[in-house]
Amino acid sequence: MLKDRGVDVIFGIPGVHNQEMYRGIEEAGITHVLARHEQGAGFMADGYTRATGKPGVAYVITGPGLCNIMTPMGQAYSDSVPMLVISSCLDETAAKRGQLHQMKDQEGAARAVCDWSETARTAEAAYGLINRAFQEFGSLRPRPKHIQVPIAALEAIAEPPDQMWAMAEGPVEASYGVGVAVRYLKSSKRPLFIFGGGLWLAAAARDVVTKVGAASFTTYAGRGLIAADDPLHFGAFLARAGSADVIASADCVIAVGTSLSEVDLWRTKLGHRAPMMRVDIDPAVLNDEQGSQVGVLCDASSFMRALARELTEEMFNSNWSHQEVLNAKTKWRAEIDAERPGIVPVAAALKEALPTDTMIYSDMTQFAYAAKEVYPMDRPAHWHHPYGFGTLGYALPAAIGGKIGVGDQPVIAILGDYGFQYTVQELAVAVELGLTLPIIIWDNGKLGEIEDSMVRAQIAPNAVVQRNPDFCKLAEAYGAASAAPTDLAAFQQAIKDALAADGPTIIHVKSDIALK
């Protein structure tokens, strides 16, 4: 049934409790990727999904296996990633104690970090829950689901799924909101769009802002929806304090496919004074603290496609100026360079060295914090980051999953020296599979972001400096290549060499590389 739903890869770790889930995988034509830790398996499934658009699937054991994957499940929930986690569970927990891998409430524990968690006690229930999960992945806000199956049920004989299981159609286009949007825009002189990661259709977004003469922002997750060199595009600078003043100057604000959350804005309010329209597939978003005068419940891409069809350039006369946009972006870029010295030039060097279609996975590291504001993206869904949950150790296993998903397309991972060590063991998977994967380690020898935060709070920095291993020797121990460039030219060459290698390459970069 998973194969019929388009599943080609399962990430996981077998154990005595879930070994029956492995019976028949190869016969079904599904590849299993053996992670080194369930957290890695979850992040691989997440990265695979973000790269391919297909739901990632992970297999884990009862108890600790499920607990270990709950962090990736929480990350997938916060970032709207469709992931299906299937675990085993004990047959009886109320009347028996001291069993292997026993938890008080395994189903409930998983429910805390995913959309829903259910127990399938029969084959028919398992088939129904799988069908429900895939239907919801395609029609509702995509979020992770968990299905657990008792060991006795896994071991039982079962009939194959009924061929009558049908898949629901995708979300319906909400044309009723398009007319309202057109009226808003026709009466506006300073229309502003804010695009988020819930929108994937760059062509429609670019068509609409061009016809309307609208200015635009994107969230971090929405970067690439509008061309970086669009003269009325303010970029991904929503977190800059000055963006609130720009937004306040708009006389029409339309936010599409974004929850405008704390990790998008880093302030309480967006800053708009004009009426705002929200377009989102999640009704909770339309009723959040940011508010909206008009809420349109529908798929963001379908809405933008319909809106583009209704617009003609003759309708509009915007008075946004190219110079005001350029001035704001120049100021914000300078702020970032002052806040995090030495990162902006490295990000520029990285951009020059990478092929245009490279898919990037970043971790919670200062390099990513700066780069995701200034790095110009020419297409959406090509820079993936643990935005909402903010988990360390995300980038390496997620990039492995992404690389498995996209094949020959270039993929890189960017991690801090500390975060890399959360999931370093998954380097063995990249070596084992011969994945061409540059892994950039940004090394400042400390928890730099936490140290800076402590200083701002007038706390004497404590527990923020750690002793690192020799990363190049560590790469050698795993069977990976390595490089330790000391200037930007060598950094760019190391990236190019890594993209031509037959396996993964650790690129160890000291944080002062651009300051020497």
XYZ file of C-alpha atoms in Angstrom:
516
model
C 0.000 0.000 0.000
C 2.892 2.387 0.702
C 4.363 1.640 -2.727
C 0.986 2.344 -4.335
C 1.029 5.720 -2.588
C 4.327 6.623 -4.246
C 6.713 5.604 -1.470
C 10.117 4.599 -2.900
C 12.327 5.072 0.171
C 11.902 4.272 3.866
C 14.351 5.598 6.451
C 14.744 3.711 9.697
C 16.382 1.203 11.992
C 15.132 -2.380 12.452
C 14.776 -4.004 15.858
C 13.204 -7.119 17.301
C 9.911 -5.291 17.883
C 9.489 -3.892 14.368
C 11.301 -6.473 12.239
C 8.014 -7.662 10.716
C 7.651 -4.234 9.107
C 10.702 -5.174 7.013
C 9.150 -8.301 5.539
C 8.425 -7.604 1.875
C 10.099 -4.193 1.526
C 12.375 -5.314 -1.306
C 9.597 -7.275 -3.028
C 7.540 -4.069 -3.064
C 10.385 -2.216 -4.772
C 11.103 0.081 -1.838
C 14.634 1.028 -0.754
C 15.416 1.116 2.957
C 18.092 3.526 4.214
C 19.692 2.443 7.488
C 20.231 5.461 9.722
C 22.658 5.405 12.648
C 20.128 6.908 15.077
C 16.359 7.381 14.890
C 16.822 11.147 15.060
C 18.861 10.875 11.882
C 16.178 8.721 10.253
C 13.557 11.360 11.013
C 15.639 14.224 9.675
C 16.436 12.184 6.550
C 12.726 11.670 5.940
C 12.188 15.408 6.478
C 14.984 16.340 4.060
C 13.739 13.865 1.464
C 10.276 15.404 1.647
C 11.491 18.999 1.328
C 13.601 18.039 -1.682
C 11.042 15.952 -3.562
C 7.624 17.072 -2.339
C 6.815 13.403 -1.596
C 5.952 12.406 1.989
C 8.915 10.912 3.833
C 8.404 7.623 5.667
C 10.325 6.336 8.695
C 10.249 3.019 10.564
C 11.204 2.920 14.262
C 10.905 0.544 17.186
C 8.795 0.739 20.314
C 9.791 3.073 23.146
C 13.250 4.599 22.704
C 13.047 4.395 18.910
C 9.917 6.512 18.904
C 11.312 8.883 21.553
C 14.438 9.419 19.467
C 12.445 10.420 16.375
C 10.135 12.773 18.243
C 12.504 15.723 17.766
C 12.362 15.394 13.955
C 8.592 14.944 14.226
C 8.357 18.213 16.156
C 10.502 19.924 13.528
C 8.316 18.587 10.728
C 5.179 19.747 12.562
C 6.445 23.309 12.998
C 7.614 23.565 9.375
C 4.592 21.857 7.745
C 6.500 18.836 6.438
C 4.432 15.744 5.513
C 6.119 12.784 7.187
C 4.727 9.392 8.176
C 6.317 7.631 11.137
C 5.323 3.991 11.614
C 6.378 2.282 14.823
C 5.712 -0.909 16.677
C 4.111 -0.855 20.117
C 3.489 -3.317 22.932
C 0.337 -5.422 22.852
C -0.572 -4.775 26.490
C 0.674 -2.075 28.868
C -2.125 -1.636 31.432
C -1.801 -5.027 33.136
C 1.878 -5.764 32.453
C 4.956 -3.933 33.704
C 8.678 -4.213 33.077
C 8.464 -5.086 29.396
C 11.216 -4.238 26.948
C 10.824 -0.673 25.597
C 7.713 -0.045 27.670
C 6.271 3.473 27.902
C 3.316 4.727 29.913
C 1.579 6.237 26.887
C 3.487 5.872 23.649
C 0.607 6.988 21.437
C 0.051 10.094 23.554
C 3.749 10.949 23.665
C 3.940 10.980 19.877
C 0.727 13.006 19.647
C 2.498 15.905 21.396
C 4.754 16.501 18.355
C 2.653 15.527 15.350
C -0.723 16.089 13.737
C -2.173 12.836 15.050
C -1.007 9.568 16.553
C -3.148 6.442 16.304
C -2.884 2.718 17.028
C -3.770 0.244 14.265
C -4.811 -2.994 15.945
C -5.849 -4.691 12.709
C -4.568 -4.724 9.141
C -7.729 -2.971 8.001
C -7.130 -0.188 10.515
C -3.523 0.189 9.353
C -4.603 0.470 5.727
C -7.278 3.007 6.620
C -4.868 5.156 8.642
C -2.253 5.098 5.889
C -4.884 6.166 3.400
C -6.065 8.932 5.725
C -2.499 10.180 6.191
C -1.806 10.431 2.475
C -5.167 12.043 1.765
C -4.470 14.708 4.370
C -0.940 15.263 3.083
C -2.483 16.282 -0.236
C -5.503 18.254 0.933
C -4.781 19.824 4.346
C -1.832 21.636 5.892
C 0.881 18.973 5.573
C 2.177 17.778 8.927
C 3.663 14.559 10.337
C 1.476 11.606 11.359
C 2.254 8.595 13.545
C 0.804 5.098 13.237
C 1.789 2.409 15.715
C 1.022 -1.284 15.329
C 1.064 -3.831 18.170
C 3.717 -6.522 17.801
C 1.165 -9.355 17.655
C -0.679 -7.602 14.834
C 2.594 -7.096 12.949
C 3.282 -10.808 13.217
C -0.219 -11.854 12.131
C -1.254 -12.999 8.672
C -3.148 -10.276 6.803
C -4.901 -9.868 3.498
C -3.532 -7.187 1.161
C -5.333 -3.819 1.129
C -8.600 -3.569 -0.737
C -8.140 -1.983 -4.161
C -11.144 0.220 -3.404
C -9.013 2.492 -1.206
C -9.214 5.778 -3.097
C -7.080 8.904 -2.887
C -8.795 12.258 -2.450
C -8.238 15.090 -4.881
C -6.025 18.010 -3.875
C -7.269 21.227 -2.259
C -9.997 23.083 -4.100
C -9.169 26.467 -5.617
C -10.921 29.237 -3.674
C -12.044 31.582 -6.446
C -14.324 33.483 -4.079
C -11.350 35.283 -2.524
C -9.808 36.307 -5.836
C -12.457 38.927 -6.583
C -11.913 40.534 -3.194
C -8.155 40.628 -3.806
C -8.645 42.272 -7.193
C -10.835 44.998 -5.648
C -8.271 45.615 -2.891
C -5.470 45.884 -5.410
C -7.326 48.127 -7.861
C -7.931 50.729 -5.162
C -4.341 50.586 -3.888
C -1.332 52.782 -4.669
C 1.149 50.910 -2.456
C 0.183 47.228 -2.538
C 2.439 44.833 -0.651
C 2.601 41.039 -0.815
C 4.223 38.816 1.807
C 4.909 35.308 0.552
C 5.690 32.292 2.746
C 6.750 28.692 2.376
C 3.158 27.534 1.940
C 3.315 28.935 -1.609
C 5.370 26.965 -4.119
C 4.284 28.500 -7.454
C 6.946 31.125 -8.226
C 5.634 31.844 -11.727
C 2.231 32.989 -10.468
C 3.743 35.075 -7.641
C 6.101 36.855 -10.042
C 3.333 37.391 -12.586
C 1.041 38.980 -9.994
C 3.575 41.404 -8.480
C 4.701 42.467 -11.972
C 1.178 43.182 -13.180
C 0.245 45.047 -10.005
C 3.544 46.877 -9.520
C 3.485 45.547 -5.972
C 6.338 45.483 -3.531
C 7.033 42.195 -1.783
C 8.713 40.461 1.115
C 9.228 36.756 1.617
C 9.683 34.826 4.814
C 12.863 32.764 5.084
C 10.964 29.701 3.867
C 9.530 31.657 0.920
C 12.832 32.861 -0.505
C 13.133 32.434 -4.258
C 9.440 32.913 -4.979
C 10.289 36.403 -6.194
C 13.523 36.979 -8.106
C 16.236 38.434 -5.866
C 16.901 41.205 -8.396
C 13.252 42.250 -8.733
C 13.489 46.046 -8.169
C 10.430 46.101 -5.866
C 11.365 43.044 -3.825
C 12.466 43.757 -0.239
C 13.825 40.221 0.136
C 13.741 38.099 3.292
C 14.354 40.995 5.664
C 11.097 40.736 7.623
C 13.068 40.241 10.835
C 14.747 43.644 10.450
C 13.095 46.204 12.730
C 12.849 48.705 9.872
C 10.623 46.368 7.875
C 7.714 47.303 10.168
C 7.924 50.919 8.937
C 7.928 49.784 5.310
C 4.916 47.556 5.921
C 3.128 50.404 7.714
C 3.496 52.546 4.575
C 1.578 50.047 2.418
C -2.099 50.727 1.754
C -2.921 47.068 0.994
C -1.222 43.999 2.452
C -1.814 40.464 1.201
C -0.025 37.644 3.065
C -0.026 34.339 1.194
C 1.012 30.975 2.599
C 2.652 32.279 5.751
C 1.777 32.140 9.438
C 3.788 35.333 10.149
C 5.125 33.600 13.216
C 7.718 34.639 15.771
C 10.489 32.989 13.780
C 9.438 34.945 10.680
C 9.272 38.370 12.308
C 11.095 38.275 15.659
C 8.596 40.836 16.902
C 5.021 40.645 18.112
C 3.245 42.488 15.306
C 3.789 42.659 11.574
C 3.406 46.447 11.583
C 0.665 46.931 8.990
C -1.871 49.750 9.283
C -3.786 49.025 6.097
C -6.355 46.223 5.750
C -4.683 42.821 5.401
C -5.856 39.778 3.485
C -4.552 36.374 4.593
C -4.549 33.354 2.277
C -3.744 30.017 3.918
C -4.785 26.383 4.010
C -4.844 26.393 7.833
C -7.873 28.086 9.445
C -5.885 28.705 12.637
C -3.546 31.003 10.697
C -6.468 33.154 9.549
C -7.437 33.778 13.164
C -4.059 34.320 14.821
C -2.700 37.374 16.655
C -1.692 39.142 13.433
C -5.334 39.314 12.414
C -6.817 39.890 8.983
C -9.722 41.830 7.568
C -10.265 39.128 4.931
C -9.285 35.486 5.404
C -9.267 33.100 2.463
C -9.087 29.408 3.380
C -7.467 27.627 0.442
C -4.246 26.364 -1.049
C -1.897 29.323 -1.559
C -0.607 28.253 -4.974
C -4.096 27.667 -6.347
C -5.130 31.129 -5.157
C -2.146 32.845 -6.771
C -2.686 30.998 -10.025
C -6.325 32.147 -10.122
C -5.385 35.716 -9.164
C -2.799 35.929 -11.947
C -5.468 34.973 -14.487
C -7.740 37.802 -13.331
C -5.190 40.604 -13.488
C -4.079 42.827 -16.349
C -1.324 45.417 -16.146
C -3.665 48.204 -17.263
C -5.569 47.995 -13.964
C -2.837 49.369 -11.721
C -0.642 52.370 -10.985
C 1.699 51.685 -8.074
C 3.886 54.411 -6.565
C 6.534 52.223 -4.944
C 9.987 53.399 -6.040
C 12.950 51.242 -6.904
C 15.243 53.553 -4.940
C 13.385 53.210 -1.639
C 13.560 49.445 -1.913
C 17.282 49.545 -2.724
C 17.979 51.949 0.134
C 16.190 49.713 2.643
C 17.942 46.548 1.485
C 21.346 48.243 1.550
C 20.744 49.419 5.114
C 19.580 46.017 6.319
C 22.480 44.223 4.668
C 24.880 46.579 6.441
C 23.151 45.830 9.753
C 23.715 42.109 9.279
C 27.357 42.646 8.347
C 27.858 44.681 11.514
C 26.031 42.190 13.735
C 27.845 39.137 12.394
C 31.175 40.291 10.936
C 32.725 38.121 8.259
C 29.665 36.088 7.254
C 28.270 38.208 4.411
C 31.419 37.901 2.226
C 31.563 34.141 2.836
C 27.913 33.830 1.802
C 28.711 35.772 -1.379
C 31.651 33.466 -2.099
C 29.431 30.444 -1.533
C 26.875 31.779 -4.000
C 29.567 32.202 -6.667
C 30.877 28.673 -6.178
C 27.600 26.755 -6.272
C 25.626 25.682 -9.353
C 22.332 27.554 -9.674
C 20.131 24.560 -8.827
C 21.979 23.572 -5.646
C 19.772 22.506 -2.757
C 21.043 23.782 0.597
C 20.337 22.374 4.066
C 21.432 24.503 7.017
C 21.543 24.000 10.763
C 21.095 26.286 13.742
C 24.345 28.194 13.261
C 25.317 31.853 13.002
C 26.353 31.438 9.386
C 22.833 30.324 8.465
C 21.182 33.041 10.549
C 22.929 35.715 8.499
C 22.961 33.936 5.146
C 19.241 33.191 5.052
C 18.637 36.957 5.029
C 21.260 37.956 2.450
C 21.821 34.896 0.238
C 20.000 35.512 -3.090
C 17.733 32.647 -4.100
C 16.583 32.364 -7.715
C 13.998 29.629 -7.054
C 11.868 28.495 -4.102
C 12.229 25.391 -1.924
C 16.007 25.172 -2.352
C 17.223 26.347 1.071
C 15.935 24.188 3.905
C 16.373 25.102 7.552
C 14.842 23.970 10.882
C 12.859 27.197 11.158
C 10.151 26.649 13.734
C 11.327 24.001 16.199
C 14.939 25.078 15.776
C 16.665 21.725 16.255
C 20.435 21.317 16.295
C 21.822 18.481 14.194
C 19.236 18.864 11.434
C 21.313 19.688 8.380
C 23.528 16.625 7.862
C 20.859 13.890 7.942
C 18.329 16.140 6.185
C 20.822 16.786 3.393
C 21.416 13.035 3.118
C 17.675 12.493 2.714
C 17.494 15.330 0.209
C 20.388 13.979 -1.832
C 18.795 10.540 -1.937
C 15.625 12.206 -3.185
C 17.081 14.400 -5.964
C 19.884 12.154 -7.211
C 22.379 14.016 -9.407
C 21.177 17.482 -8.426
C 23.816 19.192 -6.223
C 23.081 19.259 -2.476
C 25.162 20.750 0.365
C 24.908 20.879 4.154
C 25.935 23.821 6.367
C 26.405 23.237 10.100
C 28.050 24.822 13.088
C 30.903 23.046 14.835
C 28.680 22.259 17.820
C 25.511 21.247 15.963
C 27.455 18.953 13.633
C 28.286 16.745 16.602
C 24.592 16.125 17.368
C 24.236 13.838 14.332
C 27.826 13.296 13.169
C 27.229 9.528 13.082
C 25.022 9.941 10.012
C 28.176 10.789 8.039
C 28.570 6.998 7.872
C 25.341 6.782 5.854
C 26.604 9.311 3.288
C 29.873 7.356 2.989
C 28.056 4.030 2.786
C 25.832 5.265 -0.043
C 28.628 7.132 -1.853
C 26.708 10.414 -1.787
C 28.395 13.446 -3.325
C 27.749 15.882 -0.496
C 29.826 18.909 0.570
C 29.407 19.368 4.343
C 30.488 22.832 5.462
C 31.344 23.106 9.165
C 31.335 26.735 10.370
C 33.727 26.667 13.307
C 33.837 29.473 15.862
C 34.865 27.110 18.642
C 31.854 27.895 20.746
C 28.094 28.310 20.991
C 28.524 31.753 19.478
C 24.879 32.744 19.305
C 24.278 31.806 22.936
C 27.388 33.641 24.066
C 26.229 36.790 22.270
C 22.771 36.471 23.820
C 24.242 36.091 27.311
C 26.370 39.191 26.826
C 23.347 41.201 25.642
C 21.490 40.024 28.755
C 24.464 40.993 30.970
C 25.109 37.384 31.968
C 28.716 36.268 32.261
C 29.067 33.728 29.413
C 28.991 30.220 30.833
C 29.061 26.761 29.226
C 29.411 28.171 25.715
C 32.947 27.046 24.830
C 33.691 23.438 23.918
C 36.723 21.500 22.756
C 36.269 20.308 19.186
C 37.751 17.230 17.559
C 40.009 17.415 14.516
C 37.195 17.490 11.958
C 39.419 16.474 9.042
C 40.714 13.415 10.908
C 37.160 12.612 11.927
C 36.156 12.672 8.258
C 39.046 10.325 7.469
C 37.930 7.936 10.206
C 34.505 7.678 8.590
C 35.979 7.302 5.105
C 35.014 10.771 3.882
C 37.196 13.362 2.159
C 38.071 16.629 3.867
C 39.427 20.115 3.272
C 40.371 23.003 5.543
C 40.516 26.165 3.381
C 42.125 29.250 4.900
C 40.918 31.902 2.445
C 37.846 32.492 0.280
C 39.482 31.346 -2.951
C 40.458 28.048 -1.359
C 36.963 27.791 0.135
C 35.379 28.083 -3.295
C 37.774 25.531 -4.761
C 37.039 23.109 -1.922
C 33.327 23.345 -2.711
C 33.899 22.695 -6.405
C 36.139 19.724 -5.622
C 33.555 18.325 -3.187
C 30.825 18.568 -5.822
C 32.987 16.458 -8.135
C 33.872 13.825 -5.527
C 32.417 10.316 -5.360
C 31.420 10.636 -1.701
C 30.900 13.203 1.050
C 33.483 15.882 1.888
C 33.899 17.716 5.186
C 34.895 21.354 4.531
C 36.153 22.786 7.821
C 35.887 26.581 7.790
C 37.076 28.810 10.623
C 34.667 31.695 11.248
C 37.374 34.326 10.685
C 38.179 33.121 7.151
C 37.020 36.410 5.587
C 38.551 38.645 8.272
C 42.201 37.705 7.886
